[in-house]
Structures are given as structure tokens and as C-alpha cells.
Short mmCIF file of C-alpha atoms in Angstrom, two decimals:
data_model
loop_
_atom_site.label_atom_id
_atom_site.label_comp_id
_atom_site.label_asym_id
_atom_site.label_seq_id
_atom_site.Cartn_x
_atom_site.Cartn_y
_atom_site.Cartn_z
CA MET A 16 -22.09 5.05 -54.52
CA THR A 17 -21.64 5.05 -50.73
CA VAL A 18 -18.42 4.42 -48.92
CA SER A 19 -18.36 2.66 -45.71
CA LYS A 20 -15.62 3.47 -43.13
CA MET A 21 -14.17 0.81 -40.94
CA THR A 22 -13.93 1.85 -37.59
CA TRP A 23 -10.75 0.58 -35.83
CA ARG A 24 -10.96 -0.50 -32.29
CA PRO A 25 -8.17 -1.36 -30.15
CA GLN A 26 -8.01 -4.96 -28.33
CA TYR A 27 -6.42 -3.63 -25.16
CA ARG A 28 -7.93 -1.30 -22.60
CA SER A 29 -5.72 1.72 -21.53
CA SER A 30 -4.89 1.75 -18.08
CA LYS A 31 -2.29 3.65 -15.93
CA PHE A 32 -1.59 0.55 -13.99
CA ARG A 33 -1.04 -1.87 -17.04
CA HIS A 34 2.76 -1.89 -16.29
CA VAL A 35 2.45 -2.19 -12.32
CA PHE A 36 5.38 -4.59 -11.19
CA GLY A 37 6.42 -6.19 -8.20
CA LYS A 38 9.77 -5.60 -6.46
CA ALA A 39 10.84 -7.88 -3.81
CA ALA A 40 13.18 -6.25 -0.81
CA THR A 41 16.99 -7.11 -0.61
CA LYS A 42 17.99 -9.89 1.80
CA GLU A 43 18.96 -7.23 4.35
CA ASN A 44 15.52 -5.50 4.28
CA CYS A 45 13.69 -8.84 4.88
CA TYR A 46 12.98 -10.56 8.40
CA ASP A 47 15.34 -13.52 8.73
CA GLY A 48 15.01 -16.32 10.99
CA VAL A 49 11.23 -16.40 12.23
CA PRO A 50 9.72 -19.69 13.15
CA ILE A 51 6.65 -19.19 11.07
CA THR A 52 3.64 -21.07 12.48
CA ARG A 53 3.07 -24.36 10.79
CA ASN A 54 -0.80 -24.00 11.04
CA VAL A 55 -3.06 -25.05 8.15
CA GLN A 56 -5.67 -22.65 8.61
CA ASP A 57 -6.15 -20.67 5.65
CA ASN A 58 -5.40 -17.25 7.30
CA ASN A 59 -2.93 -14.57 6.81
CA PHE A 60 -0.83 -15.21 9.91
CA CYS A 61 0.68 -11.87 9.64
CA ALA A 62 -0.22 -8.13 10.31
CA VAL A 63 1.47 -4.90 9.57
CA ASN A 64 0.96 -1.23 10.09
CA PRO A 65 3.39 1.63 9.73
CA ARG A 66 5.03 1.03 12.74
CA PHE A 67 4.95 -2.86 13.80
CA LEU A 68 5.14 -6.43 12.07
CA ALA A 69 3.27 -8.79 13.78
CA VAL A 70 3.56 -12.77 12.80
CA ILE A 71 2.30 -15.93 14.28
CA THR A 72 5.00 -18.23 15.53
CA GLU A 73 5.40 -21.88 16.07
CA CYS A 74 5.77 -22.45 19.86
CA ALA A 75 5.16 -25.23 22.36
CA GLY A 76 2.71 -24.88 25.26
CA GLY A 77 0.15 -22.18 24.15
CA GLY A 78 -0.13 -19.68 21.17
CA ALA A 79 2.31 -16.71 20.62
CA PHE A 80 3.11 -14.30 18.09
CA LEU A 81 6.13 -11.95 17.25
CA VAL A 82 5.96 -8.23 17.30
CA LEU A 83 8.81 -6.42 15.66
CA PRO A 84 9.35 -2.54 14.86
CA LEU A 85 9.13 -2.29 11.04
CA HIS A 86 12.85 -1.06 10.66
CA HIS A 87 14.04 -4.21 12.56
CA THR A 88 15.21 -5.80 9.59
CA GLY A 89 17.81 -8.64 9.19
CA LYS A 90 18.42 -11.37 11.55
CA VAL A 91 15.93 -11.74 14.23
CA ASP A 92 16.90 -13.02 17.39
CA PRO A 93 15.52 -16.46 18.18
CA HIS A 94 14.97 -15.29 21.78
CA HIS A 95 13.27 -12.20 20.84
CA PRO A 96 10.13 -11.48 23.34
CA ARG A 97 6.61 -12.59 22.06
CA VAL A 98 3.11 -12.03 22.90
CA SER A 99 2.14 -15.06 24.88
CA GLY A 100 -0.94 -15.06 26.72
CA HIS A 101 -3.07 -17.52 25.00
CA ARG A 102 -3.36 -21.23 26.10
CA GLY A 103 -4.02 -22.39 22.99
CA ASN A 104 -2.67 -21.82 19.33
CA VAL A 105 -3.01 -18.15 17.76
CA LEU A 106 -5.27 -18.45 14.57
CA ASP A 107 -5.45 -14.71 13.80
CA ILE A 108 -4.06 -11.37 14.55
CA LYS A 109 -5.06 -8.01 13.55
CA TRP A 110 -3.72 -4.13 14.18
CA ASN A 111 -6.43 -1.76 15.30
CA PRO A 112 -6.87 0.65 12.45
CA PHE A 113 -6.84 3.66 14.55
CA ASP A 114 -4.11 2.85 16.91
CA ASP A 115 -0.63 1.60 15.86
CA CYS A 116 0.29 -0.18 19.25
CA CYS A 117 -2.98 -1.94 19.69
CA ILE A 118 -3.33 -5.50 18.20
CA ALA A 119 -6.10 -8.15 18.79
CA SER A 120 -5.41 -12.25 18.63
CA ALA A 121 -8.02 -14.78 18.09
CA SER A 122 -7.04 -18.38 19.78
CA GLU A 123 -7.93 -21.96 19.75
CA ASP A 124 -8.45 -21.47 23.57
CA THR A 125 -11.84 -19.76 22.63
CA THR A 126 -10.65 -16.28 23.73
CA VAL A 127 -10.01 -13.29 21.99
CA LYS A 128 -7.30 -10.79 23.69
CA VAL A 129 -6.43 -7.20 22.94
CA TRP A 130 -3.04 -6.00 23.52
CA GLU A 131 -1.09 -3.03 24.37
CA ILE A 132 2.29 -3.01 22.79
CA PRO A 133 4.78 -0.46 24.11
CA SER A 134 5.81 2.36 21.70
CA HIS A 135 9.41 1.34 21.41
CA GLY A 136 8.62 -2.61 21.14
CA LEU A 137 8.66 -5.33 23.31
CA LEU A 138 11.63 -5.92 25.83
CA LYS A 139 10.30 -8.83 27.48
CA ASN A 140 7.60 -11.37 26.95
CA LEU A 141 3.95 -9.85 27.15
CA THR A 142 1.62 -12.10 28.97
CA ALA A 143 -0.93 -9.50 30.49
CA SER A 144 -3.61 -8.45 27.94
CA LEU A 145 -5.41 -5.41 27.88
CA LYS A 146 -8.92 -6.90 27.26
CA GLU A 147 -10.16 -10.60 27.26
CA LEU A 148 -13.18 -11.63 25.38
CA GLN A 149 -15.19 -14.64 26.27
CA GLY A 150 -17.97 -15.54 24.44
CA HIS A 151 -17.18 -18.37 21.98
CA SER A 152 -17.63 -22.02 22.83
CA ARG A 153 -15.13 -23.27 20.53
CA ARG A 154 -11.74 -22.08 18.95
CA VAL A 155 -11.93 -18.73 17.51
CA SER A 156 -10.76 -18.68 13.84
CA LEU A 157 -11.13 -15.05 12.60
CA ILE A 158 -11.33 -11.36 13.80
CA GLU A 159 -11.88 -7.95 11.84
CA TRP A 160 -11.92 -4.60 13.41
CA HIS A 161 -14.57 -2.13 12.50
CA PRO A 162 -13.24 0.14 9.47
CA THR A 163 -14.58 3.34 10.83
CA ALA A 164 -15.98 3.10 14.36
CA ASN A 165 -13.19 2.92 17.28
CA ASN A 166 -13.21 0.01 19.33
CA ILE A 167 -15.71 -2.32 17.85
CA LEU A 168 -14.10 -5.85 17.13
CA PHE A 169 -15.89 -8.85 15.02
CA SER A 170 -15.01 -12.30 15.64
CA THR A 171 -15.94 -15.77 14.64
CA GLY A 172 -15.21 -19.18 15.24
CA TYR A 173 -16.14 -23.13 15.14
CA ASP A 174 -19.27 -22.51 16.88
CA TYR A 175 -20.66 -20.99 13.82
CA GLN A 176 -21.30 -17.62 15.34
CA ILE A 177 -20.17 -14.02 14.55
CA MET A 178 -19.87 -11.92 17.60
CA ILE A 179 -19.73 -8.15 18.00
CA TRP A 180 -17.68 -6.55 20.67
CA ASN A 181 -17.74 -3.14 22.18
CA LEU A 182 -14.27 -2.46 23.80
CA ASP A 183 -15.24 0.86 25.17
CA CYS A 184 -15.72 -0.34 28.69
CA SER A 185 -13.87 -0.40 31.70
CA GLU A 186 -14.14 -4.34 32.42
CA GLN A 187 -10.90 -6.18 31.68
CA VAL A 188 -12.70 -9.26 30.84
CA ILE A 189 -15.88 -9.00 28.68
CA LYS A 190 -18.19 -11.95 28.59
CA ASN A 191 -21.29 -10.52 26.59
CA PRO A 192 -20.83 -9.42 23.16
CA VAL A 193 -23.45 -6.63 22.00
CA ARG A 194 -24.57 -8.76 19.13
CA THR A 195 -24.44 -12.40 18.18
CA ILE A 196 -25.26 -13.30 14.20
CA SER A 197 -26.21 -16.88 14.03
CA HIS A 198 -27.40 -17.39 10.37
CA HIS A 199 -24.39 -19.92 9.47
CA THR A 200 -24.54 -23.50 9.52
CA ASP A 201 -20.83 -24.34 9.38
CA VAL A 202 -17.53 -22.54 10.03
CA VAL A 203 -17.20 -19.04 8.76
CA LEU A 204 -14.12 -18.91 6.13
CA SER A 205 -13.90 -14.92 5.76
CA MET A 206 -15.61 -11.62 6.53
CA SER A 207 -15.69 -8.45 4.56
CA PHE A 208 -17.08 -5.21 4.99
CA ASN A 209 -18.11 -2.14 2.74
CA ALA A 210 -16.38 1.53 3.30
CA ASP A 211 -19.05 2.47 6.21
CA CYS A 212 -19.59 -0.87 7.68
CA SER A 213 -23.29 -1.03 6.87
CA LEU A 214 -22.70 -4.23 5.36
CA LEU A 215 -21.08 -7.50 6.19
CA ALA A 216 -20.38 -10.26 3.86
CA SER A 217 -19.23 -13.61 4.66
CA SER A 218 -18.26 -16.87 3.09
CA CYS A 219 -18.95 -20.25 4.73
CA LYS A 220 -18.07 -23.92 4.70
CA ASP A 221 -21.62 -24.70 3.69
CA ARG A 222 -20.63 -22.99 0.32
CA LYS A 223 -23.18 -20.01 0.66
CA ILE A 224 -22.18 -16.42 0.39
CA ARG A 225 -24.37 -14.04 2.86
CA LEU A 226 -24.67 -10.35 2.99
CA MET A 227 -25.82 -8.97 6.17
CA GLU A 228 -26.71 -5.94 8.39
CA PRO A 229 -24.14 -6.13 10.85
CA ARG A 230 -25.82 -4.15 13.63
CA SER A 231 -29.26 -5.78 13.70
CA GLY A 232 -27.97 -9.07 11.95
CA ASN A 233 -30.30 -9.08 9.45
CA LEU A 234 -29.81 -11.30 6.26
CA LEU A 235 -30.08 -9.33 3.30
CA GLN A 236 -28.91 -11.48 0.37
CA GLU A 237 -27.64 -15.36 0.08
CA ALA A 238 -25.88 -16.68 -2.84
CA ASN A 239 -25.72 -20.57 -3.23
CA CYS A 240 -23.68 -21.16 -6.57
CA LYS A 241 -23.43 -25.03 -6.90
CA THR A 242 -20.73 -24.50 -9.39
CA HIS A 243 -18.50 -22.24 -7.26
CA LYS A 244 -17.19 -23.28 -4.00
CA ALA A 245 -16.34 -19.77 -2.29
CA ASN A 246 -13.58 -19.77 0.26
CA LYS A 247 -12.84 -16.06 0.41
CA VAL A 248 -15.18 -13.19 0.16
CA LEU A 249 -14.35 -9.32 -0.42
CA ILE A 250 -16.94 -6.21 -0.71
CA LEU A 251 -15.72 -3.81 -3.49
CA SER A 252 -17.56 -1.14 -1.73
CA ASN A 253 -17.29 1.80 -4.36
CA LEU A 254 -18.25 -0.55 -7.09
CA LYS A 255 -21.17 -2.18 -5.04
CA LYS A 256 -20.04 -5.46 -5.86
CA LEU A 257 -18.36 -8.47 -4.38
CA VAL A 258 -15.70 -10.85 -5.60
CA THR A 259 -15.22 -14.32 -4.19
CA CYS A 260 -12.40 -16.70 -4.65
CA GLY A 261 -12.67 -20.42 -4.27
CA ALA A 262 -12.95 -23.66 -6.31
CA SER A 263 -15.17 -24.68 -9.61
CA ARG A 264 -17.18 -27.81 -9.85
CA TRP A 265 -13.78 -29.57 -11.33
CA ASN A 266 -11.66 -28.05 -8.55
CA GLU A 267 -9.89 -25.40 -10.31
CA ARG A 268 -9.17 -22.22 -8.76
CA GLN A 269 -11.93 -19.70 -9.71
CA ILE A 270 -12.80 -16.21 -8.83
CA ALA A 271 -16.56 -14.73 -9.55
CA LEU A 272 -17.93 -11.42 -9.28
CA TRP A 273 -21.37 -10.58 -8.01
CA ASP A 274 -23.70 -7.69 -7.92
CA GLN A 275 -24.52 -6.97 -4.24
CA ASP A 276 -28.20 -6.06 -5.06
CA ASP A 277 -28.86 -9.31 -6.79
CA MET A 278 -26.72 -12.45 -5.60
CA SER A 279 -28.98 -14.93 -7.71
CA VAL A 280 -26.34 -15.88 -10.00
CA PRO A 281 -22.43 -14.14 -10.68
CA LEU A 282 -22.01 -11.62 -13.13
CA LEU A 283 -18.79 -13.16 -14.07
CA THR A 284 -16.62 -16.44 -13.23
CA GLU A 285 -13.20 -17.22 -14.24
CA ASN A 286 -11.16 -20.22 -13.81
CA LEU A 287 -7.60 -19.57 -13.17
CA ASP A 288 -5.66 -22.97 -12.62
CA GLY A 289 -5.53 -26.22 -11.24
CA SER A 290 -3.44 -25.73 -8.05
CA SER A 291 -4.89 -26.89 -4.85
CA GLY A 292 -3.80 -23.88 -2.55
CA ALA A 293 -6.49 -21.36 -1.36
CA LEU A 294 -6.54 -17.91 -2.84
CA PHE A 295 -5.97 -14.63 -0.55
CA PRO A 296 -7.76 -11.77 -2.43
CA PHE A 297 -6.84 -8.21 -1.79
CA TYR A 298 -8.47 -5.05 -2.83
CA ASP A 299 -7.05 -1.48 -3.41
CA PRO A 300 -10.19 0.83 -3.76
CA ASP A 301 -8.02 3.85 -4.52
CA THR A 302 -6.67 2.12 -7.86
CA HIS A 303 -9.56 -0.36 -8.40
CA MET A 304 -7.01 -3.25 -8.34
CA LEU A 305 -7.51 -6.80 -7.21
CA TYR A 306 -4.60 -8.97 -6.35
CA LEU A 307 -4.59 -12.39 -6.00
CA ALA A 308 -2.09 -14.50 -3.86
CA GLY A 309 -2.22 -18.06 -3.92
CA LYS A 310 -1.20 -20.21 -0.78
CA GLY A 311 1.58 -22.54 -1.48
CA ASP A 312 2.81 -20.84 -4.99
CA GLY A 313 4.98 -17.71 -5.30
CA ASN A 314 2.53 -15.89 -7.79
CA ILE A 315 0.58 -12.78 -7.25
CA ARG A 316 -1.90 -12.05 -10.35
CA TYR A 317 -3.57 -8.43 -10.48
CA TYR A 318 -6.44 -6.93 -12.03
CA GLU A 319 -8.16 -4.02 -12.45
CA ILE A 320 -12.00 -3.79 -11.83
CA SER A 321 -14.56 -1.75 -13.28
CA SER A 322 -18.34 -1.24 -12.98
CA GLU A 323 -18.91 -2.02 -16.61
CA LYS A 324 -18.39 -5.16 -18.67
CA PRO A 325 -16.12 -7.31 -19.12
CA TYR A 326 -15.65 -6.10 -15.05
CA ILE A 327 -12.36 -7.64 -14.64
CA GLN A 328 -9.12 -6.85 -16.75
CA PHE A 329 -6.11 -9.06 -16.16
CA LEU A 330 -3.13 -6.67 -16.00
CA THR A 331 0.03 -8.99 -15.31
CA GLU A 332 1.36 -11.38 -12.98
CA TYR A 333 4.29 -11.21 -10.21
CA ARG A 334 6.10 -14.75 -10.28
CA SER A 335 8.45 -16.03 -7.73
CA ASN A 336 10.22 -19.25 -6.96
CA THR A 337 9.29 -19.06 -3.02
CA PRO A 338 5.84 -20.16 -1.96
CA GLN A 339 3.98 -18.10 0.55
CA LYS A 340 2.00 -19.43 3.40
CA GLY A 341 0.38 -16.15 4.11
CA MET A 342 0.58 -12.33 3.29
CA GLY A 343 0.51 -9.26 5.71
CA VAL A 344 -0.74 -6.12 4.05
CA MET A 345 0.72 -2.45 4.84
CA PRO A 346 -2.12 0.30 5.08
CA LYS A 347 -1.88 3.03 2.39
CA ARG A 348 -0.48 5.53 4.86
CA GLY A 349 2.69 3.51 5.47
CA LEU A 350 3.48 3.22 1.80
CA ASP A 351 6.68 5.00 0.07
CA VAL A 352 4.86 7.56 -2.48
CA SER A 353 8.52 8.80 -3.59
CA SER A 354 8.91 5.70 -5.49
CA CYS A 355 5.20 5.32 -6.63
CA GLU A 356 4.68 2.38 -4.65
CA VAL A 357 0.69 1.33 -4.46
CA PHE A 358 0.52 -1.93 -2.61
CA ARG A 359 2.94 -3.64 -0.31
CA PHE A 360 2.63 -7.22 0.91
CA TYR A 361 4.63 -8.96 3.61
CA LYS A 362 5.30 -12.39 2.45
CA LEU A 363 5.52 -15.45 4.66
CA VAL A 364 8.08 -17.91 3.34
CA THR A 365 8.00 -20.81 5.73
CA ILE A 366 11.01 -22.85 3.91
CA LYS A 367 13.24 -20.15 4.58
CA SER A 368 11.67 -18.84 8.09
CA LEU A 369 11.82 -15.49 6.09
CA ILE A 370 9.48 -12.52 5.77
CA GLU A 371 9.72 -10.76 2.74
CA PRO A 372 8.46 -7.27 1.77
CA LEU A 373 7.12 -7.04 -1.75
CA SER A 374 6.08 -3.47 -3.05
CA MET A 375 3.92 -3.14 -6.18
CA ILE A 376 5.07 -0.04 -8.00
CA VAL A 377 3.84 2.24 -10.89
CA PRO A 378 6.44 2.94 -13.21
CA ARG A 379 6.99 6.73 -13.65
CA ARG A 380 9.95 8.82 -14.61
CA SER A 381 9.04 11.76 -12.22
CA GLU A 382 9.93 11.67 -8.54
CA SER A 383 7.37 14.31 -7.68
CA TYR A 384 4.04 13.34 -5.88
CA GLN A 385 1.54 11.43 -8.12
CA GLU A 386 -1.89 12.83 -7.71
CA ASP A 387 -3.59 10.63 -10.01
CA ILE A 388 -2.37 7.15 -8.28
CA TYR A 389 -2.80 8.64 -4.81
CA PRO A 390 -6.18 9.96 -4.03
CA MET A 391 -7.64 10.60 -0.54
CA THR A 392 -7.58 7.59 1.36
CA PRO A 393 -8.81 6.44 4.55
CA GLY A 394 -6.44 7.26 7.43
CA ASN A 395 -5.90 6.64 11.20
CA LYS A 396 -8.82 8.73 12.59
CA PRO A 397 -12.08 6.86 13.58
CA ALA A 398 -15.28 8.57 12.26
CA LEU A 399 -17.56 7.29 14.82
CA THR A 400 -17.24 6.18 18.59
CA ALA A 401 -18.59 2.82 19.54
CA GLU A 402 -21.76 4.20 21.02
CA GLU A 403 -22.49 6.26 18.07
CA TRP A 404 -22.23 3.22 15.71
CA LEU A 405 -24.19 1.04 17.98
CA SER A 406 -27.04 3.71 18.37
CA GLY A 407 -27.45 3.55 14.36
CA ILE A 408 -25.19 5.85 12.86
CA ASN A 409 -23.05 5.23 9.80
CA LYS A 410 -20.21 7.44 8.47
CA ASP A 411 -17.82 6.95 5.72
CA PRO A 412 -14.09 6.75 6.88
CA VAL A 413 -12.18 10.00 7.56
CA LEU A 414 -9.82 10.50 4.62
CA MET A 415 -6.27 11.78 4.47
CA SER A 416 -3.61 12.63 1.99
CA LEU A 417 -0.53 10.73 1.18
CA LYS A 418 0.99 14.01 0.29
CA PRO A 419 4.46 14.42 2.06
CA GLY A 420 3.80 16.93 4.73
CA SER A 421 0.21 17.08 4.46
CA GLN A 422 -0.41 14.86 7.74
CA ILE A 423 -1.88 16.25 10.76
CA VAL A 424 0.16 16.43 14.05
CA GLU A 425 -1.61 15.49 17.20
CA SER A 426 -0.37 17.04 20.81
CA ASN A 427 1.45 14.79 23.18
CA SER A 428 -1.72 14.90 25.54
CA GLU A 429 -3.97 13.34 22.97
CA ILE A 430 -1.51 10.57 22.35
CA SER A 431 -1.48 9.23 25.95
CA LYS A 432 -5.33 8.76 26.62
CA GLY A 433 -4.85 5.05 26.14
CA LEU A 434 -7.34 2.67 24.47
CA GLY A 435 -9.82 4.56 22.65
CA ASN A 436 -7.49 7.46 21.49
CA GLN A 437 -5.50 6.97 18.46
CA ARG A 438 -1.69 7.16 18.27
CA ASP A 439 0.43 9.71 16.99
CA ILE A 440 -0.44 10.81 13.33
CA ARG A 441 3.04 11.58 12.88
CA ARG A 442 3.90 7.88 12.61
CA SER A 443 1.90 7.58 9.41
CA GLN A 444 5.16 7.91 7.45
CA SER A 445 5.28 8.52 3.84
CA ARG A 446 8.23 6.97 3.44
CA PRO A 447 8.97 4.05 5.53
CA GLY A 448 13.37 4.64 5.46
CA MET A 449 12.57 8.25 7.15
CA LEU A 450 11.48 8.03 10.68
CA GLN A 451 9.51 10.80 12.06
CA LEU A 452 9.99 12.98 15.24
CA ALA A 453 7.45 10.98 17.32
CA TYR A 454 8.86 7.58 16.81
CA ILE A 455 12.29 8.82 17.48
CA GLN A 456 11.00 10.42 20.74
CA ASP A 457 9.32 7.19 21.64
CA GLN A 458 12.66 5.13 21.18
CA LEU A 459 14.73 7.58 23.07
CA GLY A 460 12.05 7.53 25.77
CA THR A 461 13.32 10.97 27.55
CA LYS A 462 11.93 14.07 28.68
CA ASP A 463 14.58 16.06 26.99
CA SER A 464 13.38 15.64 23.38
CA THR A 465 9.94 16.79 24.22
CA GLU A 466 11.23 19.90 25.81
CA ASP A 467 13.75 20.46 23.12
CA SER A 468 10.82 20.11 20.41
CA SER A 469 8.48 22.68 22.41
CA HIS A 470 11.54 24.94 22.78
CA ALA A 471 12.20 24.75 19.10
CA ASP A 472 8.92 25.79 17.95
CA GLY A 473 9.61 29.51 18.70
CA ASP A 474 12.61 29.93 16.39
CA ARG A 475 11.94 27.18 13.90
CA SER A 476 13.02 29.51 11.05
CA GLN A 477 16.60 29.87 12.45
CA LEU A 478 17.52 26.16 12.87
CA SER A 479 19.31 24.64 9.90
CA VAL A 480 17.86 21.28 8.86
CA SER A 481 19.06 17.83 8.29
CA ASN A 482 17.34 14.78 6.91
CA GLY A 483 13.96 17.09 6.48
CA GLU A 484 13.92 17.78 10.39
CA GLU A 485 15.52 20.37 12.65
CA LEU A 486 18.91 19.46 14.22
CA ALA A 487 17.72 21.07 17.60
CA LEU A 488 14.84 18.49 18.08
CA PHE A 489 17.67 15.55 18.38
CA SER A 490 19.70 14.69 21.25
CA PRO A 491 23.05 12.62 20.53
CA PRO A 492 22.46 8.76 19.81
CA ARG A 493 22.97 7.00 23.03
CA THR A 494 23.00 3.46 21.97
CA GLU A 495 23.55 1.25 19.00
CA ASN A 496 20.10 0.95 17.87
CA GLU A 497 19.71 4.94 17.76
CA MET A 498 22.87 5.38 15.92
CA LEU A 499 21.27 2.70 13.33
CA LEU A 500 18.20 4.90 13.01
CA LYS A 501 20.10 8.12 12.27
CA PHE A 502 22.26 6.13 9.94
CA HIS A 503 18.92 4.87 7.92
CA LYS A 504 17.53 8.21 8.08
CA GLN A 505 20.46 9.69 6.50
CA GLN A 506 21.10 7.03 3.89
CA GLU A 507 17.18 7.54 2.90
CA GLU A 508 17.95 11.62 2.50
CA ILE A 509 21.18 11.08 0.59
CA ARG A 510 19.28 8.72 -1.82
CA ARG A 511 16.59 11.24 -2.26
CA LEU A 512 18.74 13.99 -2.86
CA ARG A 513 20.69 12.27 -5.43
CA GLU A 514 17.44 11.51 -7.40
CA LEU A 515 16.61 14.96 -7.00
CA LEU A 516 19.80 16.27 -8.54
CA ASN A 517 19.69 13.53 -11.52
CA GLN A 518 15.89 14.97 -12.13
CA ARG A 519 17.20 18.56 -12.29
CA ASP A 520 20.15 17.47 -14.69
CA VAL A 521 17.75 15.86 -16.95
CA ARG A 522 15.45 18.98 -16.94
CA ILE A 523 18.54 21.27 -17.62
CA LYS A 524 19.20 19.14 -20.66
CA GLN A 525 15.66 19.23 -21.71
CA LEU A 526 15.55 23.42 -21.37
CA GLU A 527 19.20 23.76 -23.27
CA LEU A 528 17.47 21.67 -26.15
CA GLU A 529 14.57 23.60 -26.23
CA ILE A 530 16.51 26.90 -26.27
CA LYS A 531 18.69 25.50 -29.25
CA ASN A 532 15.56 24.59 -30.95
CA VAL A 533 13.93 28.04 -30.75
CA LYS A 534 17.24 29.45 -31.80
CA ASN A 535 17.42 27.20 -34.99
CA SER A 536 13.63 28.11 -35.93
CA SER A 537 14.36 31.85 -35.60
CA GLN A 538 17.35 31.61 -37.73
CA SER A 539 15.73 29.69 -40.43
CA GLN A 540 12.76 32.27 -40.66
CA GLY A 541 14.96 35.21 -40.72
#
């Protein structure tokens, strides 16, 4: 007689990100009174880095966007200075990934402009751009920076061309792109790169998804799925797959997953709902999580992507009553690792003229640095120069650790070399509330801070410490802004110390309980 064993298989998939939840910022930590653009383009209209928040605004007589220091929360002055050098509406803005003070903008006036934002923020309207790119014959709708090479910019517009620009030149007005890609027969809706930018994917209004080699412009793959109308495309470079968002044949919102080596048919398609707003996809290669934010609704779905079937695992959904028009995303180096934050959106709420930070958090009891959810991630150092990439070299991004205290500090001479050199890595805060020394020095704008910091290097061990930094490195606050900065730093430090004390109390109780158990067991054995 044979006994057959029944094997029990769980219906769920184990994941450390199963319980990720969205936490919206309080009203005082939002940006209120921002006249967000009413343009109907399916763009994000917002760009963020660890230092500044930029948002395209509604204005008459040309195009403009607002640049706010990240800590400048609360009510925004309606007369706050703007970047207003375009003659037509601004359609897209993107921060340089290697320079926190450099931003590019695309406009209906057929130009792309590159701007240098002062380190302390804007004190007056900025109308003079650092570079002006003239090559498109119609309005420019999308721009993207090269993910690993310095000063390479991609742009596309309503002339159906993708143009590649080299900003490493002395000319202020650049009229000739280094490469023009002309495979598209209609408007390009989105562009995406793999990690080393050896591949460029695009979605087009002609319903085709194209995979190209950006340097030569060669077309490698082309997908034309009649049952899936793609609006946005993303390359999941560490999985060798692509994900597209769009609509099904019956106009339901739909996502599709593709193999980058064979795009004849999608690996998987999934219908989501019947809403009409476009889907904005965001992918985090460190956690393999895909976020889908719908334009015109307040929900954000998130999934975990794997290289094996069933490929896409739905985790959960963040729900909100306030609809979003666009979303900005903070680079990983600007996240708060002390609260296990793995992603941060900046949600544009047009009906309230509000920009609301939204943190995606992995619930963990420990306050210590979580190595498993923060692997090495691309930092703000370029792996290549523009000339190296154009000559045929590909390199993966330069990685950095998000562990507090592990960032490299650069010298002041390297900071001040202008376009082409990256800004101070000391700005890459692990906690947004704790502004680092370089930022304070830029705010003060005095030589005293630099002299104090160099003088303090010799006897660093003898200095008392406040807010995690040496007292001797600071001069007394001179303005209300400086006082506010120091106040926020102290509040953050107080919060951190309180959490640390609570953690210690819990540990003490655990140890007391363990000692008690050991005593009881030894007495029972005796």
C-alpha cells in the first residue's frame, strides 16, 4: 500500500515589500499656493532633486517654471521669482542627474534651454539661460538626460525627431545636434534608457514601441501590438524587459510586459480599470518595484517585478481623494533612510494649487540602517564624459551607498568649475530634514564658514557636537531663514534621539526578560 503525500503550496509570494505603504506629508510640509500649469500634455510637469523642487506654472506671455529650495515648504509667495526665458509654454523640465543646480526645459517655442540655478535659490526672475539648443522645427515636448555620461541631453518634439545634444562646448547657442533619430512617423510620447544607455526605447502615437541604439540611431526592435495602444514605456534594465502603459482595444487602462530580445508579442498584459487618464509608470531597480500613478485620479498601484513567471506581482494600492496632474520623483540619494523610505513622489494637486510629498515606506521596527532594502545605487557622479560616450564607450553608472556618513566629500575647488563638473556630493542628504554643511555654507554665502571649516579640521576631536555636526563650523544665524534652517535641524535631531532612546528602552526590557528566563531555567534544572 502506497501513501501519497499532499504537498501544500502557499498561494501568496513572500516579499519584503508586501506591506509598503504610502505616507502623505502634513500640510505644513507641502508646497501651498503653487499656480500649477493647466497644460494637457501627458508629462510630469515637476522635477525634484535633493536640493530643489521645480514645477511648471501657469503664466501669461511666454512660459515659466518655479524653482523652490526643498526646505521651502508652506505657503509659496505668489510673486516668488521664476525661470521665465521661453517665449512659449514650457512642456517639460528635467534636473541634470550630476549637477543639482542645472536644469533643462523644453518649450513650445521650439527650443530647449539649460539653466544654472544659484546655489541659494532664485532671488529674482531668471531670463538668461546657460545654453540654448535650436534644432527642432516644431514644439519640443520631451527631454531626458543621459543616465551615465555628463552633459548629454536627448530631446524630441512634434517634428517626430529625437535629437542628441552635446553640451560640452563653449557656444551659448547650439544649432546642430550630434545625432538625429528619424524612425518615428508621429509624435514621440515617451523615452527610456537602460542602465548604461546602450539602449533607447520610445513609445509613439503611431502605436509602435521601438528599441534603438541611441548613438548610431539603429533600430533594433519594433513592436506593433494591435490590442495594446502604448502611451508610456520603461526599460527594466536589470531584468532585460520593457513595461508599457496604455489602453486596450476596449479603452481600458492596461499594462504590458515585453522581452527586450523578442518584442513580437508581449509576455503579459493586464487590464486595470476603465478610467481615461494616462498612466505614469515609475520603476525602482533597487527594489524591483513598479509604481503606476494615474493622471486625474489619486491612486498609486505598486507591483513587484521578477524575471520569472508570473513576472508581475501586485502588492497593494495607495488611495487618495485628491487627483494628481503629474508626479515628480526624488532620486534615491535624497531619501530618508532612517524611516525606511524607498521612494518619494511629489504629487501635483491642481484643484488645491498644492504639491504634496508622498513617501513610500517599508514598515520596520528597527531604526538602524537596513542594508537589504538599500543596495548600492546610482549616485551623482558621471561614469563618462560626453566625448567618451560619443566615441563608443558604454559604462554602468557609478554607484554609491545610502548609508549615513558614507558619502564622499569633494573639495570646494571641484565644486566651482561650472557646467560639466558636478556639485557638492555633501548635498546628497540621507535625511531631508538634516541639511549638511555645504548647504548651510551656500545659504550663508560667506567666506567665514569656509575658513572656519578648514580651521576646524586640525582639532576636530576637541569640538563638541551639535545636530551631528561640529559647533565651530557655524556662525550665528543672521536672518530669519537661517534661524529656520537651524530650528529644523534641531527638531530632526531631537526626534532621532527620542527614537534612539525608545529603541534602547525596548532592548533593555528584552535583555531583562532573557536574564529572567535564564535564571528560571537554571533554578528548575537545579
